[in-house]
mmCIF file of C-alpha atoms in Angstrom:
data_model
loop_
_atom_site.group_PDB
_atom_site.id
_atom_site.type_symbol
_atom_site.label_atom_id
_atom_site.label_comp_id
_atom_site.label_asym_id
_atom_site.label_seq_id
_atom_site.Cartn_x
_atom_site.Cartn_y
_atom_site.Cartn_z
ATOM 1 C CA UNK A 209 -1.565 -8.894 -7.517
ATOM 2 C CA UNK A 210 -2.742 -5.488 -6.326
ATOM 3 C CA UNK A 211 -6.399 -5.410 -5.329
ATOM 4 C CA UNK A 212 -6.708 -9.196 -5.695
ATOM 5 C CA UNK A 213 -9.266 -11.102 -3.635
ATOM 6 C CA UNK A 214 -9.013 -14.564 -2.117
ATOM 7 C CA UNK A 215 -12.066 -16.702 -2.858
ATOM 8 C CA UNK A 216 -11.655 -20.234 -1.424
ATOM 9 C CA UNK A 217 -12.790 -23.114 -3.657
ATOM 10 C CA UNK A 218 -15.616 -24.013 -1.259
ATOM 11 C CA UNK A 219 -16.980 -20.450 -1.695
ATOM 12 C CA UNK A 220 -16.441 -20.135 -5.447
ATOM 13 C CA UNK A 221 -20.032 -18.978 -5.981
ATOM 14 C CA UNK A 222 -18.981 -15.734 -4.241
ATOM 15 C CA UNK A 223 -16.869 -14.937 -7.302
ATOM 16 C CA UNK A 224 -19.925 -13.172 -8.755
ATOM 17 C CA UNK A 225 -19.705 -10.555 -6.005
ATOM 18 C CA UNK A 226 -15.946 -10.099 -6.522
ATOM 19 C CA UNK A 227 -15.699 -10.115 -10.333
ATOM 20 C CA UNK A 228 -18.862 -8.666 -11.829
ATOM 21 C CA UNK A 229 -17.865 -8.774 -15.508
ATOM 22 C CA UNK A 230 -17.652 -12.328 -16.828
ATOM 23 C CA UNK A 231 -15.136 -11.340 -19.498
ATOM 24 C CA UNK A 232 -12.676 -9.761 -17.003
ATOM 25 C CA UNK A 233 -9.460 -11.727 -16.534
ATOM 26 C CA UNK A 234 -9.626 -14.032 -13.499
ATOM 27 C CA UNK A 235 -6.440 -15.708 -12.245
ATOM 28 C CA UNK A 236 -6.634 -18.715 -9.929
ATOM 29 C CA UNK A 237 -3.843 -20.351 -7.994
ATOM 30 C CA UNK A 238 -3.171 -23.000 -5.405
ATOM 31 C CA UNK A 239 0.160 -24.452 -4.359
ATOM 32 C CA UNK A 240 -0.372 -27.944 -5.832
ATOM 33 C CA UNK A 241 -2.561 -26.870 -8.757
ATOM 34 C CA UNK A 242 -5.385 -29.317 -7.909
ATOM 35 C CA UNK A 243 -7.872 -26.845 -6.379
ATOM 36 C CA UNK A 244 -7.047 -24.195 -8.969
ATOM 37 C CA UNK A 245 -7.930 -26.629 -11.782
ATOM 38 C CA UNK A 246 -11.269 -27.298 -10.056
ATOM 39 C CA UNK A 247 -11.843 -23.547 -9.656
ATOM 40 C CA UNK A 248 -11.183 -22.940 -13.372
ATOM 41 C CA UNK A 249 -13.854 -25.504 -14.274
ATOM 42 C CA UNK A 250 -16.361 -24.083 -11.775
ATOM 43 C CA UNK A 251 -15.807 -20.491 -12.933
ATOM 44 C CA UNK A 252 -16.152 -21.483 -16.589
ATOM 45 C CA UNK A 253 -19.439 -23.252 -15.792
ATOM 46 C CA UNK A 254 -20.573 -19.998 -14.136
ATOM 47 C CA UNK A 255 -19.926 -18.219 -17.454
ATOM 48 C CA UNK A 256 -16.517 -16.623 -16.858
ATOM 49 C CA UNK A 257 -14.713 -16.465 -20.200
ATOM 50 C CA UNK A 258 -11.168 -15.372 -19.319
ATOM 51 C CA UNK A 259 -10.059 -17.677 -16.477
ATOM 52 C CA UNK A 260 -6.366 -18.580 -16.159
ATOM 53 C CA UNK A 261 -4.789 -21.127 -13.853
ATOM 54 C CA UNK A 262 -1.419 -19.653 -12.941
ATOM 55 C CA UNK A 263 0.283 -22.967 -12.345
ATOM 56 C CA UNK A 264 2.314 -22.302 -15.525
ATOM 57 C CA UNK A 265 5.396 -20.139 -15.498
ATOM 58 C CA UNK A 266 4.578 -16.438 -15.611
ATOM 59 C CA UNK A 267 6.224 -14.167 -18.190
ATOM 60 C CA UNK A 268 6.192 -10.648 -16.747
ATOM 61 C CA UNK A 269 6.345 -8.147 -19.621
ATOM 62 C CA UNK A 270 7.566 -4.597 -19.005
ATOM 63 C CA UNK A 271 7.171 -1.980 -21.770
ATOM 64 C CA UNK A 272 9.585 0.859 -22.474
ATOM 65 C CA UNK A 273 9.180 4.218 -20.705
ATOM 66 C CA UNK A 274 5.847 5.826 -21.474
ATOM 67 C CA UNK A 275 4.568 2.854 -23.491
ATOM 68 C CA UNK A 276 1.339 0.989 -23.028
ATOM 69 C CA UNK A 277 0.959 -2.714 -22.323
ATOM 70 C CA UNK A 278 -0.795 -2.847 -25.702
ATOM 71 C CA UNK A 279 2.599 -3.623 -27.218
ATOM 72 C CA UNK A 280 2.156 -7.134 -25.769
ATOM 73 C CA UNK A 281 -1.514 -7.604 -26.744
ATOM 74 C CA UNK A 282 -0.876 -10.163 -29.507
ATOM 75 C CA UNK A 283 1.577 -12.245 -27.510
ATOM 76 C CA UNK A 284 -1.138 -14.190 -25.673
ATOM 77 C CA UNK A 285 -2.411 -15.499 -29.006
ATOM 78 C CA UNK A 286 0.961 -16.972 -29.966
ATOM 79 C CA UNK A 287 2.546 -17.994 -26.689
ATOM 80 C CA UNK A 288 0.826 -20.703 -24.669
ATOM 81 C CA UNK A 289 3.715 -22.324 -22.784
ATOM 82 C CA UNK A 290 3.720 -19.526 -20.198
ATOM 83 C CA UNK A 291 1.207 -17.025 -18.889
ATOM 84 C CA UNK A 292 1.946 -13.749 -20.655
ATOM 85 C CA UNK A 293 1.403 -11.056 -18.047
ATOM 86 C CA UNK A 294 1.891 -7.488 -19.307
ATOM 87 C CA UNK A 295 2.532 -5.311 -16.260
ATOM 88 C CA UNK A 296 0.453 -2.150 -15.893
ATOM 89 C CA UNK A 297 2.683 0.430 -14.292
ATOM 90 C CA UNK A 298 1.652 3.535 -12.360
ATOM 91 C CA UNK A 299 1.052 6.688 -14.413
ATOM 92 C CA UNK A 300 0.096 4.664 -17.506
ATOM 93 C CA UNK A 301 -3.122 3.333 -19.008
ATOM 94 C CA UNK A 302 -5.772 2.493 -16.391
ATOM 95 C CA UNK A 303 -3.330 3.488 -13.619
ATOM 96 C CA UNK A 304 -2.765 6.961 -15.118
ATOM 97 C CA UNK A 305 -3.840 8.775 -11.937
ATOM 98 C CA UNK A 306 -1.392 6.866 -9.716
ATOM 99 C CA UNK A 307 1.862 8.606 -8.865
ATOM 100 C CA UNK A 308 4.988 7.107 -10.374
ATOM 101 C CA UNK A 309 7.609 6.274 -7.697
ATOM 102 C CA UNK A 310 10.689 8.500 -7.760
ATOM 103 C CA UNK A 311 13.163 5.791 -8.835
ATOM 104 C CA UNK A 312 13.388 2.433 -10.576
ATOM 105 C CA UNK A 313 14.461 0.900 -7.260
ATOM 106 C CA UNK A 314 11.357 2.235 -5.479
ATOM 107 C CA UNK A 315 9.049 1.115 -8.314
ATOM 108 C CA UNK A 316 10.607 -2.366 -8.159
ATOM 109 C CA UNK A 317 10.268 -2.423 -4.363
ATOM 110 C CA UNK A 318 6.566 -1.569 -4.572
ATOM 111 C CA UNK A 319 5.993 -4.148 -7.330
ATOM 112 C CA UNK A 320 7.731 -6.949 -5.434
ATOM 113 C CA UNK A 321 5.897 -6.116 -2.201
ATOM 114 C CA UNK A 322 2.474 -6.038 -3.924
ATOM 115 C CA UNK A 323 3.177 -9.261 -5.854
ATOM 116 C CA UNK A 324 5.323 -11.249 -3.421
ATOM 117 C CA UNK A 325 3.202 -14.423 -3.752
ATOM 118 C CA UNK A 326 3.572 -14.431 -7.528
ATOM 119 C CA UNK A 327 7.289 -13.717 -7.260
ATOM 120 C CA UNK A 328 7.694 -16.949 -5.279
ATOM 121 C CA UNK A 329 6.460 -18.938 -8.301
ATOM 122 C CA UNK A 330 8.298 -19.794 -11.516
ATOM 123 C CA UNK A 331 8.642 -16.611 -13.525
ATOM 124 C CA UNK A 332 10.592 -15.044 -16.355
ATOM 125 C CA UNK A 333 10.949 -11.397 -17.325
ATOM 126 C CA UNK A 334 10.777 -9.674 -20.682
ATOM 127 C CA UNK A 335 11.662 -6.001 -20.694
ATOM 128 C CA UNK A 336 12.034 -3.645 -23.600
ATOM 129 C CA UNK A 337 14.498 -0.780 -23.164
ATOM 130 C CA UNK A 338 13.779 0.847 -19.769
ATOM 131 C CA UNK A 339 11.413 -2.068 -19.069
ATOM 132 C CA UNK A 340 14.498 -4.312 -19.074
ATOM 133 C CA UNK A 341 16.128 -2.150 -16.413
ATOM 134 C CA UNK A 342 12.998 -2.347 -14.260
ATOM 135 C CA UNK A 343 12.729 -6.105 -14.866
ATOM 136 C CA UNK A 344 16.328 -6.639 -13.745
ATOM 137 C CA UNK A 345 15.758 -4.597 -10.576
ATOM 138 C CA UNK A 346 12.584 -6.564 -9.799
ATOM 139 C CA UNK A 347 14.482 -9.840 -10.241
ATOM 140 C CA UNK A 348 17.297 -8.589 -7.987
ATOM 141 C CA UNK A 349 14.925 -7.484 -5.223
ATOM 142 C CA UNK A 350 12.837 -10.657 -5.534
ATOM 143 C CA UNK A 351 15.970 -12.748 -5.039
ATOM 144 C CA UNK A 352 16.952 -10.699 -1.975
ATOM 145 C CA UNK A 353 13.507 -11.154 -0.385
ATOM 146 C CA UNK A 354 12.614 -14.720 -1.415
ATOM 147 C CA UNK A 355 15.708 -16.453 -2.774
ATOM 148 C CA UNK A 356 13.724 -17.064 -5.976
ATOM 149 C CA UNK A 357 15.217 -15.973 -9.266
ATOM 150 C CA UNK A 358 13.693 -15.827 -12.742
ATOM 151 C CA UNK A 359 14.156 -18.660 -15.205
ATOM 152 C CA UNK A 360 15.377 -16.076 -17.690
ATOM 153 C CA UNK A 361 15.503 -12.317 -18.181
ATOM 154 C CA UNK A 362 15.032 -11.229 -21.781
ATOM 155 C CA UNK A 363 16.195 -7.663 -22.426
ATOM 156 C CA UNK A 364 15.424 -6.127 -25.790
ATOM 157 C CA UNK A 365 16.237 -2.751 -27.255
ATOM 158 C CA UNK A 366 17.918 -1.181 -30.239
ATOM 159 C CA UNK A 367 21.472 -1.874 -31.261
ATOM 160 C CA UNK A 368 24.262 -0.668 -29.051
ATOM 161 C CA UNK A 369 25.569 2.698 -30.248
ATOM 162 C CA UNK A 370 29.017 1.152 -30.692
ATOM 163 C CA UNK A 371 27.789 -1.213 -33.436
ATOM 164 C CA UNK A 372 25.463 1.130 -35.347
ATOM 165 C CA UNK A 373 26.984 1.944 -38.752
ATOM 166 C CA UNK A 374 28.464 5.474 -38.965
ATOM 167 C CA UNK A 375 26.231 6.228 -41.971
ATOM 168 C CA UNK A 376 23.116 5.686 -39.819
ATOM 169 C CA UNK A 377 24.453 7.987 -37.099
ATOM 170 C CA UNK A 378 25.198 10.721 -39.639
ATOM 171 C CA UNK A 379 21.643 10.497 -41.036
ATOM 172 C CA UNK A 380 20.059 10.823 -37.588
#
């Protein structure tokens, strides 16, 4: 995760200096899940309200070109079997000032490099329209670098042009 900080369990009280806002999302992880469960409890006792143990499968959600991650905002309320993780891309939302890489392949390369530890875990991908293309490329590059592949890739979009009724095409 870009700009993430490692805070060992034995130094969990230092979380206050790393994450100032107690309602900011805080993700904890350890390989076995034991220390991360302890960290969740400790952080909640310290008053952190949005702490997630990422020992569940991660669902990476990629919006369509130019869209905001807000399109996934309600998903977290209805899906609890996985960690819904809308991906903030460069040149959008809070990352608006960051330059967008020149190709889908380069954007995927940067994403995989910045998130290599997460990409070694169990993950699935949901992509809508161009987000599906980016999700596929991320899965391909992740497999090349780690041998890990997603549980599933869900690609959504509109109907294929070949199956849209002619009347709808004429009205467009």
